[in-house]
PDB file of C-alpha atoms in Angstrom:
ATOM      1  CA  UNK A   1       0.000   0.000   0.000  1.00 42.00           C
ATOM      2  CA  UNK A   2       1.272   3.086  -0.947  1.00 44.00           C
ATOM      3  CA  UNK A   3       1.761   6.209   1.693  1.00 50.00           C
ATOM      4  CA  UNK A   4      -0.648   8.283   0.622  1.00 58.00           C
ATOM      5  CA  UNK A   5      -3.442   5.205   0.453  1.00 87.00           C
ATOM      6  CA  UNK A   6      -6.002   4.806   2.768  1.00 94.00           C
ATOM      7  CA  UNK A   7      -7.811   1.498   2.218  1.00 97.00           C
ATOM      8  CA  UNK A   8      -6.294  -1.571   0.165  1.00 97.00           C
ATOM      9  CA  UNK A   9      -7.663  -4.873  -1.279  1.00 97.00           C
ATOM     10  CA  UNK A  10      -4.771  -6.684  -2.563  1.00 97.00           C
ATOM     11  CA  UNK A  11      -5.431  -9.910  -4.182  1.00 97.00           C
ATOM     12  CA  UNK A  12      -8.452 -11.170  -2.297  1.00 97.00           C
ATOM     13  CA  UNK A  13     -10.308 -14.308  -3.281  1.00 97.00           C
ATOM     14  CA  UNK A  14     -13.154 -16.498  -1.964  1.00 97.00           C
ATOM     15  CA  UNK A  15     -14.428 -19.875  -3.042  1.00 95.00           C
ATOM     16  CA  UNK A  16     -17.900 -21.362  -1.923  1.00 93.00           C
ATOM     17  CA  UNK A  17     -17.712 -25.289  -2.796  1.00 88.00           C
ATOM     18  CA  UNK A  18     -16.147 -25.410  -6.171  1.00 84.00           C
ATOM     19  CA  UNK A  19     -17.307 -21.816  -7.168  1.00 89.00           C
ATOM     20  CA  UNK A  20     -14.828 -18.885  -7.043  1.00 92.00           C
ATOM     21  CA  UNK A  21     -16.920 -16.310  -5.885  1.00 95.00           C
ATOM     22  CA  UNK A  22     -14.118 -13.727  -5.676  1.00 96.00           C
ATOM     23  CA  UNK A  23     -11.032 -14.257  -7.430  1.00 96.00           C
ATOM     24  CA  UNK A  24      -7.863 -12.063  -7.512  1.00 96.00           C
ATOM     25  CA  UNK A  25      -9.663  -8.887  -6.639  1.00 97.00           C
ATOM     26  CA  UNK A  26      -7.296  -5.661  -5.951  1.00 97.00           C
ATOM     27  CA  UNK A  27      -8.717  -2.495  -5.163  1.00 96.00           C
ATOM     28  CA  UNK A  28      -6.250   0.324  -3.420  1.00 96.00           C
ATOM     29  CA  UNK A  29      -8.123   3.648  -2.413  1.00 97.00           C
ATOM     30  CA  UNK A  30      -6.573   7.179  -1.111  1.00 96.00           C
ATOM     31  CA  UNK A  31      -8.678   9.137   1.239  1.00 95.00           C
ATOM     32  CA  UNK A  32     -11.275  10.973  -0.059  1.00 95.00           C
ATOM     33  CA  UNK A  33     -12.092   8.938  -2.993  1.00 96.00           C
ATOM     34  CA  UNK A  34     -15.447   7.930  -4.248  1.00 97.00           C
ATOM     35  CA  UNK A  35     -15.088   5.077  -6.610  1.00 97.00           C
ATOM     36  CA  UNK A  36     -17.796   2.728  -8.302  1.00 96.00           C
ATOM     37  CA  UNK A  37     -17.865  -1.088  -7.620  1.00 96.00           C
ATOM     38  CA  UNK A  38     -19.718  -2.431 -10.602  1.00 94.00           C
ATOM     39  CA  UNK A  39     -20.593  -5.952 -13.026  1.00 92.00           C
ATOM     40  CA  UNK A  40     -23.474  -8.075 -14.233  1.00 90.00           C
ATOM     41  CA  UNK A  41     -25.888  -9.619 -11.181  1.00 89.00           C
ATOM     42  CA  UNK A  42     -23.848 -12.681  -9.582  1.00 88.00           C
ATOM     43  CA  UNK A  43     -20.585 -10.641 -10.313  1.00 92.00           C
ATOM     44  CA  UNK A  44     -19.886 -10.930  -6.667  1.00 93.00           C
ATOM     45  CA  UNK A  45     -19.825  -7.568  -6.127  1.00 95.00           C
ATOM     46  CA  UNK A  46     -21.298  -8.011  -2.842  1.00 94.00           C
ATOM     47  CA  UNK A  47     -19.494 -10.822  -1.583  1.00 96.00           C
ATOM     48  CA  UNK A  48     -16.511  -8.601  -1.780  1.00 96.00           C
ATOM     49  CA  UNK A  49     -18.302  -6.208   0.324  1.00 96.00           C
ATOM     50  CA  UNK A  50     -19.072  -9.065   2.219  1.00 96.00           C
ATOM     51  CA  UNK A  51     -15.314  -9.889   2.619  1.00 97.00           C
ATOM     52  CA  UNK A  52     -14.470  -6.366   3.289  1.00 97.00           C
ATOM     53  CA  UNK A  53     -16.716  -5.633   6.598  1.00 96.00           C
ATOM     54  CA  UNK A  54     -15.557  -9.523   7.963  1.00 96.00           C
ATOM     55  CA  UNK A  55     -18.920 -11.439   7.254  1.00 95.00           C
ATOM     56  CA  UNK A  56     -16.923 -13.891   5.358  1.00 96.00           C
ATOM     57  CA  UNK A  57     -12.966 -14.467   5.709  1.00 95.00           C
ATOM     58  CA  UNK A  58     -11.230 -14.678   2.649  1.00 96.00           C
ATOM     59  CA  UNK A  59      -9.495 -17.693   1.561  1.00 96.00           C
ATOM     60  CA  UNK A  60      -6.323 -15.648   0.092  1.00 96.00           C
ATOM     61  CA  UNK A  61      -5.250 -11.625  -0.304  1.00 97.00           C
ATOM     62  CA  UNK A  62      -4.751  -9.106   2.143  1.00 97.00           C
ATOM     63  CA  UNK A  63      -7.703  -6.332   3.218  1.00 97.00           C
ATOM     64  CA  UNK A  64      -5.763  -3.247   5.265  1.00 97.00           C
ATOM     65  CA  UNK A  65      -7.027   0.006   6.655  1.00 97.00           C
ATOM     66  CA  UNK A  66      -4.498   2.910   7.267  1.00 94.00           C
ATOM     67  CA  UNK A  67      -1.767  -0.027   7.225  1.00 93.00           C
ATOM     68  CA  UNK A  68      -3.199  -2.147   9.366  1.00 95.00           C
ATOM     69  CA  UNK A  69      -4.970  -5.919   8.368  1.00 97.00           C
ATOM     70  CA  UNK A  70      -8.506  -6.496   8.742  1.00 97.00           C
ATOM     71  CA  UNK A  71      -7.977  -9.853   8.422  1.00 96.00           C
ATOM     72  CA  UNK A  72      -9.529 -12.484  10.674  1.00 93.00           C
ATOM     73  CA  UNK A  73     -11.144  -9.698  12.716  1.00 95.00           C
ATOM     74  CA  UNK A  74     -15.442  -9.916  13.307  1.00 95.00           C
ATOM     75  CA  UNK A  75     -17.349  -7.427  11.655  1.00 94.00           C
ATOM     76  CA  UNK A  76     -17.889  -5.311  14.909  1.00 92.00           C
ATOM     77  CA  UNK A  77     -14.152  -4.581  15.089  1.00 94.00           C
ATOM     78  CA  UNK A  78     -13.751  -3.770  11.447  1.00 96.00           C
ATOM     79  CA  UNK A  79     -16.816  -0.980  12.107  1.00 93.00           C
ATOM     80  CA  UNK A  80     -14.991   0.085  15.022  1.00 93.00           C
ATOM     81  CA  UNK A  81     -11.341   0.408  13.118  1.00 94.00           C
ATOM     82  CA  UNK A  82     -13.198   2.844  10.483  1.00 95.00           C
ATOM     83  CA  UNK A  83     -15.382   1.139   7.893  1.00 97.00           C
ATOM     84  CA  UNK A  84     -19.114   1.132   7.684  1.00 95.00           C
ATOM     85  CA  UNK A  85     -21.554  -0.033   5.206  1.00 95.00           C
ATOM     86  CA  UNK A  86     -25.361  -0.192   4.086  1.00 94.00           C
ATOM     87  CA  UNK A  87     -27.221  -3.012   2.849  1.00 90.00           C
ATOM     88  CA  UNK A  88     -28.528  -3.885  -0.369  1.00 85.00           C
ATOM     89  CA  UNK A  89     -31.726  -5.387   1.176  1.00 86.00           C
ATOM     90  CA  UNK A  90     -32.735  -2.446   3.704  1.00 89.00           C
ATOM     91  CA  UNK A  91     -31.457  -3.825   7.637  1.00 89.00           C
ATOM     92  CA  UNK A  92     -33.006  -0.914   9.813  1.00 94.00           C
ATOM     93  CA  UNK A  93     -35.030  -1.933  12.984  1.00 93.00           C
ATOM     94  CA  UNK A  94     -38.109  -1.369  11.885  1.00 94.00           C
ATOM     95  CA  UNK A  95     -39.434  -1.058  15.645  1.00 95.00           C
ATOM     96  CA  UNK A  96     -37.380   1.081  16.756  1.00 96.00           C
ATOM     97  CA  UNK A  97     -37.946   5.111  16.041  1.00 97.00           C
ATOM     98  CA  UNK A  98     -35.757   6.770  13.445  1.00 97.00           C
ATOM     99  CA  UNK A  99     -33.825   8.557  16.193  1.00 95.00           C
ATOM    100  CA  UNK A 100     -32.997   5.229  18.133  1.00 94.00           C
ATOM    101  CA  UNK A 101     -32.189   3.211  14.575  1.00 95.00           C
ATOM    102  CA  UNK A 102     -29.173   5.805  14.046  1.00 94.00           C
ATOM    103  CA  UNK A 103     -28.477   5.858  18.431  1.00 90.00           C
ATOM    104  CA  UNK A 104     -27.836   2.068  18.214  1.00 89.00           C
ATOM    105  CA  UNK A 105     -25.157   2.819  15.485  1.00 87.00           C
ATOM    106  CA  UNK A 106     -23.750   5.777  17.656  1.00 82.00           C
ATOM    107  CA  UNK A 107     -22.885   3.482  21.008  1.00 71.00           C
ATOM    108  CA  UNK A 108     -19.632   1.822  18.750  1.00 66.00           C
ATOM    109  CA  UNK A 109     -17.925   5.077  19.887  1.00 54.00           C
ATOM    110  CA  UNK A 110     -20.041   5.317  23.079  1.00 57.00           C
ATOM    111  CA  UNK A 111     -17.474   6.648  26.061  1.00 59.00           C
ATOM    112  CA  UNK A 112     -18.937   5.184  29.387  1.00 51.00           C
ATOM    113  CA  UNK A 113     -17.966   1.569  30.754  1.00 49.00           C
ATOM    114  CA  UNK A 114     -21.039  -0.746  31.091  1.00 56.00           C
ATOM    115  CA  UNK A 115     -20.840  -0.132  34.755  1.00 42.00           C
ATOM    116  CA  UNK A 116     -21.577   3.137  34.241  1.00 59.00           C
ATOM    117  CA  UNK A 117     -24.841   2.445  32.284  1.00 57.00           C
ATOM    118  CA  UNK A 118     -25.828   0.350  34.996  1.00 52.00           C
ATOM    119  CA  UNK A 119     -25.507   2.461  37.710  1.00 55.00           C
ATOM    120  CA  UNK A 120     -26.915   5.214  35.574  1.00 61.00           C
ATOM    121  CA  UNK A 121     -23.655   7.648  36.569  1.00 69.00           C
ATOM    122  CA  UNK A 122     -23.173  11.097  35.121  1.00 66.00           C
ATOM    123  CA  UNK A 123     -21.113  10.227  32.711  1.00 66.00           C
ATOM    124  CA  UNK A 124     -23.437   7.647  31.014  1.00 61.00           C
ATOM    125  CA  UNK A 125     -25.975  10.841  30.823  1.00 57.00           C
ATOM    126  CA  UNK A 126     -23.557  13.402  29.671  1.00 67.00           C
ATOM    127  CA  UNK A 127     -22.259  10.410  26.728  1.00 70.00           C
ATOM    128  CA  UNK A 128     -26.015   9.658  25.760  1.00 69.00           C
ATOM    129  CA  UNK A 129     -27.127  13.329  25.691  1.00 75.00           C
ATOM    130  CA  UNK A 130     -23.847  13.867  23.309  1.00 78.00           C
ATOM    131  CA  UNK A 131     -24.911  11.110  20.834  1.00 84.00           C
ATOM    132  CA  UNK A 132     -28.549  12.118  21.033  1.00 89.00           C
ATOM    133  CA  UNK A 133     -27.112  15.585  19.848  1.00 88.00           C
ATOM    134  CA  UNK A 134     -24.600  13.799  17.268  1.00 89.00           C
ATOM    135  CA  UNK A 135     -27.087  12.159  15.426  1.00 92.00           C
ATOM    136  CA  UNK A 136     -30.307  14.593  15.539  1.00 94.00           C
ATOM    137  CA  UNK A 137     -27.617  16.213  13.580  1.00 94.00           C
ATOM    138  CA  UNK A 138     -26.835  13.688  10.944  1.00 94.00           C
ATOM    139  CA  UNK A 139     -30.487  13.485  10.631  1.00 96.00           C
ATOM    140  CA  UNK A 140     -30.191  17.022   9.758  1.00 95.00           C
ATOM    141  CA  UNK A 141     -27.938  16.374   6.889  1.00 93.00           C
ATOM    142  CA  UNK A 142     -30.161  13.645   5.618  1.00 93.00           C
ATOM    143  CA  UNK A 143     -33.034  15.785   5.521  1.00 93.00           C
ATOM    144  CA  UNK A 144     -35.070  13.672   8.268  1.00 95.00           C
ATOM    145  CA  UNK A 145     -34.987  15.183  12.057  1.00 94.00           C
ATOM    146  CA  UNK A 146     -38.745  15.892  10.890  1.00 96.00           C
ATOM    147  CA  UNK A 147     -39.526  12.371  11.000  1.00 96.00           C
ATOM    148  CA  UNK A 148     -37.080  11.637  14.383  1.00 96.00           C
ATOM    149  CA  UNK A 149     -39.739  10.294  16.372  1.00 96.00           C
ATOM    150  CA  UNK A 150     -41.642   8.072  13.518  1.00 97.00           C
ATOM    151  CA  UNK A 151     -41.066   4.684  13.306  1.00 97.00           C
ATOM    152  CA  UNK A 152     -38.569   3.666  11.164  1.00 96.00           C
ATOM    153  CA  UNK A 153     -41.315   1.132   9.030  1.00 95.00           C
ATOM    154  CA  UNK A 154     -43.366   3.948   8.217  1.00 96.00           C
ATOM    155  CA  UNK A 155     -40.619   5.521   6.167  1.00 95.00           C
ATOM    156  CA  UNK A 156     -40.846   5.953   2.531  1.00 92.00           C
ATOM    157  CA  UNK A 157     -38.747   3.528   0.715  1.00 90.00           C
ATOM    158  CA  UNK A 158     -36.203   6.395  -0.191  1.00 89.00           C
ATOM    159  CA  UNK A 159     -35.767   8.018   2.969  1.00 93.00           C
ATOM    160  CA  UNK A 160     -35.683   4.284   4.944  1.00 94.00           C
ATOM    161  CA  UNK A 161     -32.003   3.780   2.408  1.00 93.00           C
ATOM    162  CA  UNK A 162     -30.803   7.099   3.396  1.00 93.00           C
ATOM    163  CA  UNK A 163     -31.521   6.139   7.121  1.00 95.00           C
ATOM    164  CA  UNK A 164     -29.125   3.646   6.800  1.00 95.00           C
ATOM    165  CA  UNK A 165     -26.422   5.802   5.371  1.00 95.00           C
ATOM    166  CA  UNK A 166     -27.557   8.050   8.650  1.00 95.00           C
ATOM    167  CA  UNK A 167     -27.064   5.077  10.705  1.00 94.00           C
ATOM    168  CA  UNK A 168     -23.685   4.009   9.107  1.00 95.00           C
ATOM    169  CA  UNK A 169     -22.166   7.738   9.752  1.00 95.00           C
ATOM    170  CA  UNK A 170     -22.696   7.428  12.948  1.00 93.00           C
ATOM    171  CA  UNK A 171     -20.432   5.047  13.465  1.00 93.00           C
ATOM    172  CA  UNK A 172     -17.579   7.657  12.115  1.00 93.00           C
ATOM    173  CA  UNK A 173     -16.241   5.417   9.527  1.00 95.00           C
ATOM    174  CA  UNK A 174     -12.996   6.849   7.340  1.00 96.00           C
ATOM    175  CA  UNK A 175     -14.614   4.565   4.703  1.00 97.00           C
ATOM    176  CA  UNK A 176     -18.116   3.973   3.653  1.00 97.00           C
ATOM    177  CA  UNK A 177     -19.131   1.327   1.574  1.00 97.00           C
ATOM    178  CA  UNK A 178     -22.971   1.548  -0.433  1.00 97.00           C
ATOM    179  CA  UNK A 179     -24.487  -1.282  -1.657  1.00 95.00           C
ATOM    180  CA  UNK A 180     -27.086   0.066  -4.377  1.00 93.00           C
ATOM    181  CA  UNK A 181     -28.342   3.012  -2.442  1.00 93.00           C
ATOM    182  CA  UNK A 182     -30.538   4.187  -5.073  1.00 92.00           C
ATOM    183  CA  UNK A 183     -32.275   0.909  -5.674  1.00 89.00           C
ATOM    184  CA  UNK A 184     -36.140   1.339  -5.670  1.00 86.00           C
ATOM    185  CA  UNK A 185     -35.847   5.403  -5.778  1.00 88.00           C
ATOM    186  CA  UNK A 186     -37.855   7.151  -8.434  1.00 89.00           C
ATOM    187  CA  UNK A 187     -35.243  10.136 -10.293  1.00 90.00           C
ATOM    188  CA  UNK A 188     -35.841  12.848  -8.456  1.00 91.00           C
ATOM    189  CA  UNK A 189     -34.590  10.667  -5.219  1.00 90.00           C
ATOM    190  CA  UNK A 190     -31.785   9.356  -7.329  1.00 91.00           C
ATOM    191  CA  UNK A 191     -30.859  13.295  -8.035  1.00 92.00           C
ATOM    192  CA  UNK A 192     -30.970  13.743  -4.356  1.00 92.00           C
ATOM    193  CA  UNK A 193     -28.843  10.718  -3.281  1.00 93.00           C
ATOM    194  CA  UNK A 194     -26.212  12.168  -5.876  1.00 94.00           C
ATOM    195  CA  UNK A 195     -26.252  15.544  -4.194  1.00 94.00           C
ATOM    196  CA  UNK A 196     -26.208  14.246  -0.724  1.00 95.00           C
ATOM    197  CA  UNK A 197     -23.123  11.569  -1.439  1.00 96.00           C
ATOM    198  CA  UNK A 198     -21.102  14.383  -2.466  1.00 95.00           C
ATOM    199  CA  UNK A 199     -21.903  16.213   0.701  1.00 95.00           C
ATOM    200  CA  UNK A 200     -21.278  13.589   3.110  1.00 95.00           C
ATOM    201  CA  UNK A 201     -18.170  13.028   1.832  1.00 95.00           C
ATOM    202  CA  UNK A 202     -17.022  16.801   1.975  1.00 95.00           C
ATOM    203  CA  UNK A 203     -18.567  17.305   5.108  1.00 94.00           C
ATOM    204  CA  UNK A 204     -17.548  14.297   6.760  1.00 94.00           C
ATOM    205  CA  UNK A 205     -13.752  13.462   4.853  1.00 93.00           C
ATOM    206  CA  UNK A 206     -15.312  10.506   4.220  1.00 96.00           C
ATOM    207  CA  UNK A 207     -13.707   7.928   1.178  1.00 97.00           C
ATOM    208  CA  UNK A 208     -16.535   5.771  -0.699  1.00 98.00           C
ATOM    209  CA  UNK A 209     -16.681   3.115  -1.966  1.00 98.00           C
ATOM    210  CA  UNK A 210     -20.231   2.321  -4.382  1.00 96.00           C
ATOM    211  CA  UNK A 211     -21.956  -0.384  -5.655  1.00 95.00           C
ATOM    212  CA  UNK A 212     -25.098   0.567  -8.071  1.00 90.00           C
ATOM    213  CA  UNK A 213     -26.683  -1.171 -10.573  1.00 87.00           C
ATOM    214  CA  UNK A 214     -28.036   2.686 -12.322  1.00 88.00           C
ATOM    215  CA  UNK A 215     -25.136   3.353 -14.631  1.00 86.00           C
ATOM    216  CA  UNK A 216     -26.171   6.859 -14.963  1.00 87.00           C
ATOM    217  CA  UNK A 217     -25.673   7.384 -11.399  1.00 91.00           C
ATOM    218  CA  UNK A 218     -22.426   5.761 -11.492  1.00 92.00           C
ATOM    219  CA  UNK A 219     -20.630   7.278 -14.113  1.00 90.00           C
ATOM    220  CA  UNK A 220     -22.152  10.387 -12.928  1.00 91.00           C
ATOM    221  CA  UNK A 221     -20.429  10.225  -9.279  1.00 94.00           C
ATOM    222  CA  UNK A 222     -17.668   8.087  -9.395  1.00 95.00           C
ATOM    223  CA  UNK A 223     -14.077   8.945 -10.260  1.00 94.00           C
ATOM    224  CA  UNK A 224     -12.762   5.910 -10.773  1.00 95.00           C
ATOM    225  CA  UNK A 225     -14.586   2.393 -11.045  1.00 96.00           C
ATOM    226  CA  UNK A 226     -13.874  -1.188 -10.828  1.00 96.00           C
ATOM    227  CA  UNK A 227     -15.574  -3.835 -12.960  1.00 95.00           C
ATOM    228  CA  UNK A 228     -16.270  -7.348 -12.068  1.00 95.00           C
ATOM    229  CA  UNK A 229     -17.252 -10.113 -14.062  1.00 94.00           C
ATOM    230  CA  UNK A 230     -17.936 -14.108 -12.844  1.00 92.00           C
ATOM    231  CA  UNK A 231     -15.814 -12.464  -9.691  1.00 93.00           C
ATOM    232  CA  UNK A 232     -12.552 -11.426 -11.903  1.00 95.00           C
ATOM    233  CA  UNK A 233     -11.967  -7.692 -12.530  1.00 96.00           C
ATOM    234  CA  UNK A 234     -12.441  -7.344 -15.795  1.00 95.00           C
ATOM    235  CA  UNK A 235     -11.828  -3.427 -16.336  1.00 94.00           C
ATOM    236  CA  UNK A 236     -10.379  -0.473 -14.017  1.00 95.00           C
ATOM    237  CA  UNK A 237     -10.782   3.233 -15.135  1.00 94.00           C
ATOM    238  CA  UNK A 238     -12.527   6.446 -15.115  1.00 93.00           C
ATOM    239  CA  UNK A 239     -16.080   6.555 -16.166  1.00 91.00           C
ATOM    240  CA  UNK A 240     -14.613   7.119 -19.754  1.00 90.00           C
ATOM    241  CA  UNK A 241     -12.722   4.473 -20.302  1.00 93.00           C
ATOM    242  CA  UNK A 242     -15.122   1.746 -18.615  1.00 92.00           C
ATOM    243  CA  UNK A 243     -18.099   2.908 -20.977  1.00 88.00           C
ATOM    244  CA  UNK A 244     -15.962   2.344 -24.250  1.00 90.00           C
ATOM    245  CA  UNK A 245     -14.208  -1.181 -22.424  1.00 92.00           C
ATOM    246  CA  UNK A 246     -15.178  -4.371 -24.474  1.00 91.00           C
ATOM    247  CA  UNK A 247     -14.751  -6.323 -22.141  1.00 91.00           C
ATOM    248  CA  UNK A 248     -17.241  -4.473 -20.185  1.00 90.00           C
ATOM    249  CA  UNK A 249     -19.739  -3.822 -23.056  1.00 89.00           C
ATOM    250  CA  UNK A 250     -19.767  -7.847 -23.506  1.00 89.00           C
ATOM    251  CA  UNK A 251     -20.170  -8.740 -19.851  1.00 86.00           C
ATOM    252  CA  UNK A 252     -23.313  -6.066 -19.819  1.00 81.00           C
ATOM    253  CA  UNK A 253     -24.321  -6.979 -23.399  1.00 71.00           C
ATOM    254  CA  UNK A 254     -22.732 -10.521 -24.363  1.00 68.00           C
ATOM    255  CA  UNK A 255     -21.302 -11.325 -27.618  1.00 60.00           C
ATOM    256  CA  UNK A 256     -22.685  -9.510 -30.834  1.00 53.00           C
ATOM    257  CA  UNK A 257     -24.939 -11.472 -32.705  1.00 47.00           C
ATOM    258  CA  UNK A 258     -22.889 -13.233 -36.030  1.00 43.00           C
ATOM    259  CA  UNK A 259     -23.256 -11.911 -39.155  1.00 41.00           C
ATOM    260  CA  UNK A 260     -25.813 -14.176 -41.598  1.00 42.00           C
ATOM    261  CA  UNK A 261     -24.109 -15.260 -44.245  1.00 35.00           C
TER     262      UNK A 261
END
């Protein structure tokens, strides 16, 4: 990894019975980045989302943060040592308010001992009055502290996906990873989620790291994107150079129909 890199992916592969899910993937990102993660369905982009935030270990490759390995540590840790991520299928707690959904999140970096919570000492109030405060002000950013006290089921289907990128900045990750945020969002919500990405990431330093099936979106936002096909990378580049990849146009496409004779 280089010095002025952030987060690195070097080599990283993953086999499920006699399927290589993941195979040889490299991916090496300086901070403040926002790069595209993008292929066919079943291209594995997820599963190396999967292997980034620990849910699955990797059978070979290395996965580092600021120089340090992720490797072999639970997903809890990784969130802790800086990355955070939403889901493709929508994992809020649908019982729980929209203030407590992004509170839950906030507790990673919580201050006070369990002891304290138990005995209900001043510093457990002071630390929960703090990340009340914290996040009724990423709520702010995300355009919902109207909707704090609401249930976080009876949100919209665009505003419950940018609850969960509320809920993963509360964590204070250096890198945040989106798995199809604008799935299910009509255009004027995708227009939104463009405008808001960009302002997260000024506002909070953040570097991201996107996977989205709407190529408009993609080669709208991202600076740099990574192509996978059948789990091999297939194409790295700008937005430019992906588009007019043939490798790429036959993964999305497939082969061009033979001339008849």
């Amino acid at each position: 990894m280089t010095d002025a890199s952030l987060f690195s992916v070097q080599n990283v592969s993953i086999a499920f019975g006699g399927l290589k899910a993941v195979d040889d993937f490299s991916l090496t990102m300086q901070r403040g980045d926002l790069q595209g993660l993008i292929g066919p369905n079943g291209a594995g982009k997820t599963t190396a989302f999967n292997l980034i935030t620990g849910v699955y270990d990797p059978d070979a490759g290395s996965i580092e943060l600021a120089g340090k390995s992720l490797l072999g540590l639970p997903p809890w840790k990784i969130a802790r040592a800086g990355i955070a991520r939403t889901f493709q299928n929508i994992r809020l707690f649908p019982d729980l308010t929209v203030l407590d959904n992004v509170r839950v999140a906030c507790h990673l970096r919580a201050r006070h001992m369990m002891w304290q919570t138990f005995l209900r000492t001043r510093r457990f109030y002071d630390d929960e009055v703090a990340m009340t405060d914290r996040c009724l002000k990423l709520l702010e950013v995300i355009k919902l502290s109207h909707r704090a006290d609401d249930l976080a089921r009876n949100l919209p289907y665009g505003d419950q996906r940018r609850l969960e990128i509320a809920r993963a900045l509360a964590t204070q990750p250096k890198v945040l990873l989106l798995d199809e945020p604008a799935a299910g969002m009509n255009p004027s919500e995708k227009q939104d989620l463009v405008t808001l990405i960009r302002s997260i990431r000024e506002q909070f330093g953040l570097t991201i790291l996107l996977i989205e099936h709407d190529m408009g979106l993609v080669m709208k936002i991202c600076e740099r994107i990574t192509v996978l096909d059948h789990g091999q990378t297939i194409a790295v580049g700008s937005a430019a150079e992906v588009q007019k990849n043939p490798e790429v146009i036959k993964a999305y496409l497939g082969e061009p129909a033979a001339a008849e004779s």
